[in-house]
CSV table of C-alpha atoms in Angstrom, one decimal:
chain,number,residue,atom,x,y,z
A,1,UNK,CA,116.0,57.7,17.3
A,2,UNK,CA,119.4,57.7,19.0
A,3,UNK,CA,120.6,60.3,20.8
A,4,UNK,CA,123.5,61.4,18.3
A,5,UNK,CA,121.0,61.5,15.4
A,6,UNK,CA,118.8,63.8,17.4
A,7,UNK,CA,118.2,67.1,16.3
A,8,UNK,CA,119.4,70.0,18.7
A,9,UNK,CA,117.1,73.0,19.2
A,10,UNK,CA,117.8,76.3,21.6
A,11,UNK,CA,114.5,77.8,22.9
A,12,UNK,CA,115.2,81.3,23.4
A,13,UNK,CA,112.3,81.8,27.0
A,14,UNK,CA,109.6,79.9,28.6
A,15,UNK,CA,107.0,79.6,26.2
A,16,UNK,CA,103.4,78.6,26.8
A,17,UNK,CA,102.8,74.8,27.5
A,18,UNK,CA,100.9,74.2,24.0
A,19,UNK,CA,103.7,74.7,21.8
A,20,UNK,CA,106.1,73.1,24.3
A,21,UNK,CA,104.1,69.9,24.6
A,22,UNK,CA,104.1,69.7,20.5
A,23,UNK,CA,107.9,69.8,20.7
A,24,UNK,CA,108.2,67.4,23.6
A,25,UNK,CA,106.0,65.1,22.1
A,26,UNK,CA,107.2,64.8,18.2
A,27,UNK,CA,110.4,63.4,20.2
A,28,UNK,CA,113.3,63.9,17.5
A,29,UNK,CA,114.4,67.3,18.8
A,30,UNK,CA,116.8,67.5,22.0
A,31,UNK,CA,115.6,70.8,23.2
A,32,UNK,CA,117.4,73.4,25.2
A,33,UNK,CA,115.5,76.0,27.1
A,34,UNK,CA,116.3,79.6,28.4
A,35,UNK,CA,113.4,78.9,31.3
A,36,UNK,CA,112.8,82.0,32.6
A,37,UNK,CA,110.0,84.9,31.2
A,38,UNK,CA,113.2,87.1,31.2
A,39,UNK,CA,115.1,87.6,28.1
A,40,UNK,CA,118.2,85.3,27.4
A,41,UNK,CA,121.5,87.2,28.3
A,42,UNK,CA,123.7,87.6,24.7
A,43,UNK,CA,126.4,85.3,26.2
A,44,UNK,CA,123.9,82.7,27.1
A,45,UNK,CA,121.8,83.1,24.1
A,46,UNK,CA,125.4,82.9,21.7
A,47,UNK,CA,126.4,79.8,24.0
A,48,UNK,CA,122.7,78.4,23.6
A,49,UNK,CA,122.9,78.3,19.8
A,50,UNK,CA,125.9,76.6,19.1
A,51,UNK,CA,125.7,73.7,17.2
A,52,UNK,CA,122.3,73.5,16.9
A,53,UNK,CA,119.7,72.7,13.8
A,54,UNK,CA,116.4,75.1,14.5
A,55,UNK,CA,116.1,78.4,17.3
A,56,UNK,CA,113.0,79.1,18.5
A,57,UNK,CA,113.0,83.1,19.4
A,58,UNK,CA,110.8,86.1,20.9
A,59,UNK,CA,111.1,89.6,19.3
A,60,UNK,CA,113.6,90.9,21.9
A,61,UNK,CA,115.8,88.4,20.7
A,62,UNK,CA,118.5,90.1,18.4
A,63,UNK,CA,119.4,87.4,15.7
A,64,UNK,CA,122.5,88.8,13.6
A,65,UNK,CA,125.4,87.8,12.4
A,66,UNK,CA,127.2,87.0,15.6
A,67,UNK,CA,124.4,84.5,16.3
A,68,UNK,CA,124.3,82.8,13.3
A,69,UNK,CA,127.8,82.5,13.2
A,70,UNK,CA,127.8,81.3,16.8
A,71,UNK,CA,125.0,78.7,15.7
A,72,UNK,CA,127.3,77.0,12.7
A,73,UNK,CA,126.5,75.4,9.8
A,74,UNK,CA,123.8,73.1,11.0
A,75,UNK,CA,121.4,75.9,11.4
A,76,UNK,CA,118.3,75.0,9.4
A,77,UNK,CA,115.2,77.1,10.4
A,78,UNK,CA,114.9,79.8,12.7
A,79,UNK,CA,111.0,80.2,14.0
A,80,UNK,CA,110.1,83.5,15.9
A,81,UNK,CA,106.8,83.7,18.0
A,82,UNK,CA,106.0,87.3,16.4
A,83,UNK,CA,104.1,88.7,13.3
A,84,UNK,CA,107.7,91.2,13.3
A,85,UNK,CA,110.6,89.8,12.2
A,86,UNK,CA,112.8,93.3,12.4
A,87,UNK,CA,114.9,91.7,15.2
A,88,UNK,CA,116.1,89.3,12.5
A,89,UNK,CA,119.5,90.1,10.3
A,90,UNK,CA,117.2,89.0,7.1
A,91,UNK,CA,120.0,89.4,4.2
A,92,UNK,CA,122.3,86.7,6.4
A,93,UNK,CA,119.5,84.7,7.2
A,94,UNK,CA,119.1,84.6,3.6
A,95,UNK,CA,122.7,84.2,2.6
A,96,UNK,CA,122.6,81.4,4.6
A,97,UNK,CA,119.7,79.3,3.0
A,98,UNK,CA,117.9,79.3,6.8
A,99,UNK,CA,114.4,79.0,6.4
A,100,UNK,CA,112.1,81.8,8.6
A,101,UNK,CA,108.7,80.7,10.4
A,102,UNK,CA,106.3,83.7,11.9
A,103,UNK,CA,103.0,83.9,13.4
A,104,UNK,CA,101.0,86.4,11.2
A,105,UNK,CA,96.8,86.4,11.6
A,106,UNK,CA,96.6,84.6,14.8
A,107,UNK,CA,97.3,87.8,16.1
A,108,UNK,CA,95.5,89.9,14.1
A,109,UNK,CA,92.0,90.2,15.9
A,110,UNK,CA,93.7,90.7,19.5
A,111,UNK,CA,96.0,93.0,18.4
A,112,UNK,CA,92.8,95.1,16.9
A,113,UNK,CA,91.1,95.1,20.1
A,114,UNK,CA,93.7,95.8,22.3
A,115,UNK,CA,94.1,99.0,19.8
A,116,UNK,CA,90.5,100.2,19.5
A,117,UNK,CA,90.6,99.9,23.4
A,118,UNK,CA,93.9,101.8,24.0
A,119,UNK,CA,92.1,104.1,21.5
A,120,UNK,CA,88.9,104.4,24.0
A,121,UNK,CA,91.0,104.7,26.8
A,122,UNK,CA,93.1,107.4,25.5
A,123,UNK,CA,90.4,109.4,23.9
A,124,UNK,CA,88.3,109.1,27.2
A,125,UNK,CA,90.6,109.4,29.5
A,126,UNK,CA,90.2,106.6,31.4
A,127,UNK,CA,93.5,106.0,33.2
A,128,UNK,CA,92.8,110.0,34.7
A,129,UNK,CA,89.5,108.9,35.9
A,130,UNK,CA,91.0,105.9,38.0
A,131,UNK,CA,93.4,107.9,39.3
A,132,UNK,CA,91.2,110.6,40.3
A,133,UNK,CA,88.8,108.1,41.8
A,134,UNK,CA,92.0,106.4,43.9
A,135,UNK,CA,93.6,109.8,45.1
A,136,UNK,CA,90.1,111.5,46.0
A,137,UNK,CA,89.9,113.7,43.3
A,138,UNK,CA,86.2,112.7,42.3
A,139,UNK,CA,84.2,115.4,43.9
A,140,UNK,CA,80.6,117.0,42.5
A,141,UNK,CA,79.6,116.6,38.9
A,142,UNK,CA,81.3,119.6,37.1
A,143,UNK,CA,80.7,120.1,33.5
A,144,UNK,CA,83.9,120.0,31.7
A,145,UNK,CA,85.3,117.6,34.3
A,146,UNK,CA,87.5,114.8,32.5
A,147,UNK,CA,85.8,115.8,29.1
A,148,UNK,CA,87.6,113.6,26.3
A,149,UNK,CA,86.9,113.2,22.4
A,150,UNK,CA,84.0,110.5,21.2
A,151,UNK,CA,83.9,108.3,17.4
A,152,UNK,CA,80.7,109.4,16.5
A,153,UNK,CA,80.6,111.2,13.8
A,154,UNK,CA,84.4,111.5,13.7
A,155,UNK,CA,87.0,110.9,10.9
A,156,UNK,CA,89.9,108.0,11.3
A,157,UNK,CA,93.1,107.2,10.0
A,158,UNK,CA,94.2,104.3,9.7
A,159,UNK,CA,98.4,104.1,8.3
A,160,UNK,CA,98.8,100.6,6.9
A,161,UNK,CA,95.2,98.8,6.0
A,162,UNK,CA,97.0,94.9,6.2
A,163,UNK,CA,95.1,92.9,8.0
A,164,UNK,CA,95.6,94.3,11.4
A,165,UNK,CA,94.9,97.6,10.1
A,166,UNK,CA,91.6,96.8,8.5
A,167,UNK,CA,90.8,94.6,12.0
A,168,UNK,CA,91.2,97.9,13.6
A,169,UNK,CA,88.8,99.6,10.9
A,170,UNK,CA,86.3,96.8,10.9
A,171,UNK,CA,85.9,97.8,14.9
A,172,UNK,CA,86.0,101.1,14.5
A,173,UNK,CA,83.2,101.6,12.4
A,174,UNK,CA,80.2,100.5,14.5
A,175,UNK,CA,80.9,102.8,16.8
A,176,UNK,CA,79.5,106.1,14.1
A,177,UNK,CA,82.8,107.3,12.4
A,178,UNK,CA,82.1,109.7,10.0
A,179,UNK,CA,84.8,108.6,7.4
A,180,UNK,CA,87.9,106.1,7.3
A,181,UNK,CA,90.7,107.3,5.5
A,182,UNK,CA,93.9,105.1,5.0
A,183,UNK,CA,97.4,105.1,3.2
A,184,UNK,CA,100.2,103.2,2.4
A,185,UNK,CA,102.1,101.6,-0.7
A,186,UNK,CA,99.1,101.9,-2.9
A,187,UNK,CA,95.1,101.0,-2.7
A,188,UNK,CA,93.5,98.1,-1.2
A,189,UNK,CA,90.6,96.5,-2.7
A,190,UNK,CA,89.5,95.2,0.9
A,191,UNK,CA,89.2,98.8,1.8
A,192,UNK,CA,85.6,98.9,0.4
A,193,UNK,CA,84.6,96.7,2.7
A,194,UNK,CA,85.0,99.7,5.8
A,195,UNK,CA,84.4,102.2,3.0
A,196,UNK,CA,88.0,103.2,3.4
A,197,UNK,CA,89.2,106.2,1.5
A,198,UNK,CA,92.7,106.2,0.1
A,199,UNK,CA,94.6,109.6,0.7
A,200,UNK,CA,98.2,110.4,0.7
A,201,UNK,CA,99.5,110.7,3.9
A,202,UNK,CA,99.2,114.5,4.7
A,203,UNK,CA,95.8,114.3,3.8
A,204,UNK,CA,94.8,111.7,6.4
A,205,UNK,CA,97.4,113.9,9.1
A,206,UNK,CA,95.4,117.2,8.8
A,207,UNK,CA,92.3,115.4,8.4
A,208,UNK,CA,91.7,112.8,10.9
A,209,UNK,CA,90.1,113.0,14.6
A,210,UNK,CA,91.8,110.2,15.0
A,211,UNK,CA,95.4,108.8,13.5
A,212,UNK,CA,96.2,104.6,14.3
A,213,UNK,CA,99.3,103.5,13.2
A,214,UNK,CA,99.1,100.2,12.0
A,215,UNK,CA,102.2,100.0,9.6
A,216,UNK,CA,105.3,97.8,9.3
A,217,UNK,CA,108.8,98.7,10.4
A,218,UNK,CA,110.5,99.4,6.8
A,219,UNK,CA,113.3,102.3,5.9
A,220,UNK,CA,110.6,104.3,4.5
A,221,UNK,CA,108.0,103.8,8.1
A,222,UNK,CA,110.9,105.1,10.9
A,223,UNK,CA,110.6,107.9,12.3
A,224,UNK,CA,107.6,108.4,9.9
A,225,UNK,CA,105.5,110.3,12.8
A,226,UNK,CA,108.1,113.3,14.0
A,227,UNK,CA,107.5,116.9,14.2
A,228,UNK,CA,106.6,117.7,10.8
A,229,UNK,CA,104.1,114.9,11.1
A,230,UNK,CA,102.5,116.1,14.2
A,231,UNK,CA,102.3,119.6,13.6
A,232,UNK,CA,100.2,118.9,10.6
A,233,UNK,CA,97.6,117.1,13.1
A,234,UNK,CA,94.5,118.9,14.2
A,235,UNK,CA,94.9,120.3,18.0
A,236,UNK,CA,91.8,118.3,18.7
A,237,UNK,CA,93.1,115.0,17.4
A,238,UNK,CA,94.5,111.6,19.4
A,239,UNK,CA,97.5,109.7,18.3
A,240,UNK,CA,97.6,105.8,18.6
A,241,UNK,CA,100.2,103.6,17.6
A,242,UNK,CA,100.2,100.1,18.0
A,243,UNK,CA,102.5,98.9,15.0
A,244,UNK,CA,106.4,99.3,16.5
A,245,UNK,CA,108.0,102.1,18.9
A,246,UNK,CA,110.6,102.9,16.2
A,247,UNK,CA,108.0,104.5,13.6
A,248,UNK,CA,107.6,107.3,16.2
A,249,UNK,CA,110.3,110.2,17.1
A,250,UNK,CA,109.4,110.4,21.1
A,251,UNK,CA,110.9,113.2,21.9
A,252,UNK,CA,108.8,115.0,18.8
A,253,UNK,CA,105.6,113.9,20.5
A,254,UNK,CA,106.6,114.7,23.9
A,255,UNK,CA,106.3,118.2,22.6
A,256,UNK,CA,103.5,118.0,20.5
A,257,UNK,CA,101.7,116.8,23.7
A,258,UNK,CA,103.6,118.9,26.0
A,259,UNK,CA,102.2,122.2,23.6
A,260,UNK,CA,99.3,121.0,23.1
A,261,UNK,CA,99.6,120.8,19.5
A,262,UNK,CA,98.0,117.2,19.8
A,263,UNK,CA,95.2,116.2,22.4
A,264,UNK,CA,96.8,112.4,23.4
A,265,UNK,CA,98.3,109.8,22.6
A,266,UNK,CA,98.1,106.0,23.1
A,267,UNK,CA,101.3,103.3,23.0
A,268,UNK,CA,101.6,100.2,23.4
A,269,UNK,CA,105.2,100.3,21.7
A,270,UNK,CA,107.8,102.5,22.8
A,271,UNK,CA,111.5,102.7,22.4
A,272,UNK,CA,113.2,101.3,23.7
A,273,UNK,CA,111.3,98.3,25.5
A,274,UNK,CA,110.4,98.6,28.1
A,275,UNK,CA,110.3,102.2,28.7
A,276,UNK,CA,112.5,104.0,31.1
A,277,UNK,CA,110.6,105.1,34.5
A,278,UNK,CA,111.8,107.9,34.3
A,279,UNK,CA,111.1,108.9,30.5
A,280,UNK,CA,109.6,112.2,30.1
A,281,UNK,CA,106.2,110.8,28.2
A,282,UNK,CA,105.2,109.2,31.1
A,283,UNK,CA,105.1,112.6,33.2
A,284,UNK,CA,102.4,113.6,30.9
A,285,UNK,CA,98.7,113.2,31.6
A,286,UNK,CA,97.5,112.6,28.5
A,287,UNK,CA,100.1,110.0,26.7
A,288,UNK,CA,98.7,106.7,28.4
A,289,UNK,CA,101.5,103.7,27.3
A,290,UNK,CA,100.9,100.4,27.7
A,291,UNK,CA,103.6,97.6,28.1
A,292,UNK,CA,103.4,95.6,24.3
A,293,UNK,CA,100.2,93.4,25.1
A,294,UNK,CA,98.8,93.8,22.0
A,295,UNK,CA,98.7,89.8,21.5
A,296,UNK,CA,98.1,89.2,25.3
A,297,UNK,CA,95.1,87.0,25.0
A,298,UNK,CA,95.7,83.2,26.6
A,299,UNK,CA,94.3,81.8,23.8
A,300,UNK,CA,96.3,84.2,21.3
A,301,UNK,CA,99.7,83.4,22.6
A,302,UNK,CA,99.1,79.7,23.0
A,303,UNK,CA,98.0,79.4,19.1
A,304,UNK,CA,101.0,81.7,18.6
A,305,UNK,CA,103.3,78.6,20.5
A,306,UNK,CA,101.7,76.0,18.5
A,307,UNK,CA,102.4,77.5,15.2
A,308,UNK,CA,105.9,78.5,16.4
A,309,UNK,CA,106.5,75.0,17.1
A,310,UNK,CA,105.2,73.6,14.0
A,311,UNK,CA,106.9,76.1,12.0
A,312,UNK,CA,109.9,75.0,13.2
A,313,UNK,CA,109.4,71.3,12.9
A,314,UNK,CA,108.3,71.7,9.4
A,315,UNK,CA,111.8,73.5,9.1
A,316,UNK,CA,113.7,70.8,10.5
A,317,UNK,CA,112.1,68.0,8.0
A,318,UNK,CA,112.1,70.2,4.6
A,319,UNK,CA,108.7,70.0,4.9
A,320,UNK,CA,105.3,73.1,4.2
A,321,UNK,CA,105.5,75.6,7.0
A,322,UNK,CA,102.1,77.1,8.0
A,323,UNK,CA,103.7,80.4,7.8
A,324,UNK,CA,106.6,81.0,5.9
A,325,UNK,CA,108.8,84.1,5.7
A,326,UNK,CA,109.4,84.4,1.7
A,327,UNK,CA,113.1,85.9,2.1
């Protein structure tokens, strides 16, 4: 192939080797790389796209109008390595014929674990005891010492039973819980499978020993979890959220933490991302926030490049993605 008829593709970051080396190696694409693990500056990313015929993003990458425009007609396929696709301007995407490729299920079981283990950690306060380990503060065996909340015999809630949702419940449920309640749109026949209870979502608020969010970003899910929301929790009861930052009002559960109208609370989305240093949540004890890793397996994010890169070649020929956004 010559090097006119080539097809030009912007890479938004360094992505892992295996979905580079499928690019490299299909040899019709004349790829362009942002190579750094840092996000692509606007100017660079709008400079980046011109002209060419597929983009290859990250979340943090915000693809709107401007970008699109910047890109030009040629713009075929946009593939994003991430099950979200809320950093994408969808209706001009649309508008514009561009085909969408995403990575859902591949992250599915890693994201799952890394929840039920923010959930253990949170619950059990395991960041405290480090620290209190580290600083000296590990003395004699007191009774109450460091005393966190256990699954066994517990009630869960889980908001949004899709498929990460009902990983999460799957894991959950070895470990004794009592009862799993869920909500969202409507029932879900897979729910039997975790005996899953389907409640409307102030019933599995007031109920739950434990509430996982698990949801999409929509309209309807931000700013779902504010201070109505968290008042109707028990006092007793640990917050996890591990869907997106935006479902949460953080400065409603700084207080509900802060009063102690809520025991904890577990992140591993915030907003913005990342997190200021200096944002009050992280002067509290029990919030414990992790920084997005919910994917960050080796294996995870290296299936997660291939199928990024083979969503967007299929893009670029007219050709079956593996994972098509149906816009």
């Amino acid at each position: 192939m010559s090097a006119q008829d080539m097809l030009k593709v912007f890479i938004t970051r360094r992505i892992p080797q295996e979905g580079m080396k499928i690019l490299q190696e299909d040899g019709r694409c004349n790829l362009s790389v942002w190579d750094s693990d840092e996000p692509v500056p606007r100017a660079e990313l709008l400079k980046g796209v011109a002209g060419a015929h597929g983009l290859l993003c990250l979340l943090s990458d915000r693809i709107d109008a401007e970008v699109l425009d910047a890109a030009g007609p040629n713009l075929k396929v946009i593939s994003t390595l991430s099950v979200g696709f809320d950093h994408l301007a969808i209706d001009e995407i649309k508008k514009r014929g561009i085909r969408v490729g995403y990575t859902p299920d591949v992250l599915t079981d890693t994201t799952a674990e890394l929840t039920v283990a923010l959930l253990l950690a949170t619950a059990r306060r395991l960041p405290e005891g480090v620290q209190e380990v580290k600083n000296g503060g590990w003395s004699t065996w007191k009774p109450l010492w460091l005393c966190g909340y256990g699954l066994s015999g517990s009630t869960v809630g889980v908001i949004g039973l899709g498929r990460i949702g009902l990983a999460i419940a799957r894991r959950l449920k070895p470990f004794g819980v009592k009862r799993l309640l869920y909500t969202g749109r409507q029932p879900k026949p897979q729910a039997q499978e975790v005996d899953g209870e389907y409640v409307p979502l102030e019933r599995l608020v007031s109920e739950s020993d434990f509430v996982v969010v698990a949801c999409s970003l929509t309209p309807d899910t931000q700013g779902l979890c504010d201070k109505a929301f968290f008042g109707k929790m028990k006092k007793s009861s640990v917050f996890i959220n591990t869907s997106r930052g935006a479902v949460v009002n953080q400065e409603d559960l700084f207080d509900a933490l802060k009063s102690g109208q809520i025991a904890a609370a577990g992140l591993d989305v915030t907003t913005p991302e990342p997190l200021p240093t200096n944002h009050p949540l992280l002067t509290l004890k029990n919030c414990v926030i992790l920084p997005h890793i919910g994917s960050a397996t080796y294996s995870t994010r290296g299936v997660m490049a291939e199928l990024s890169a083979n969503n967007l070649l299929a893009g670029l020929t007219g050709t079956e993605m593996q994972s098509e956004l149906k816009l």
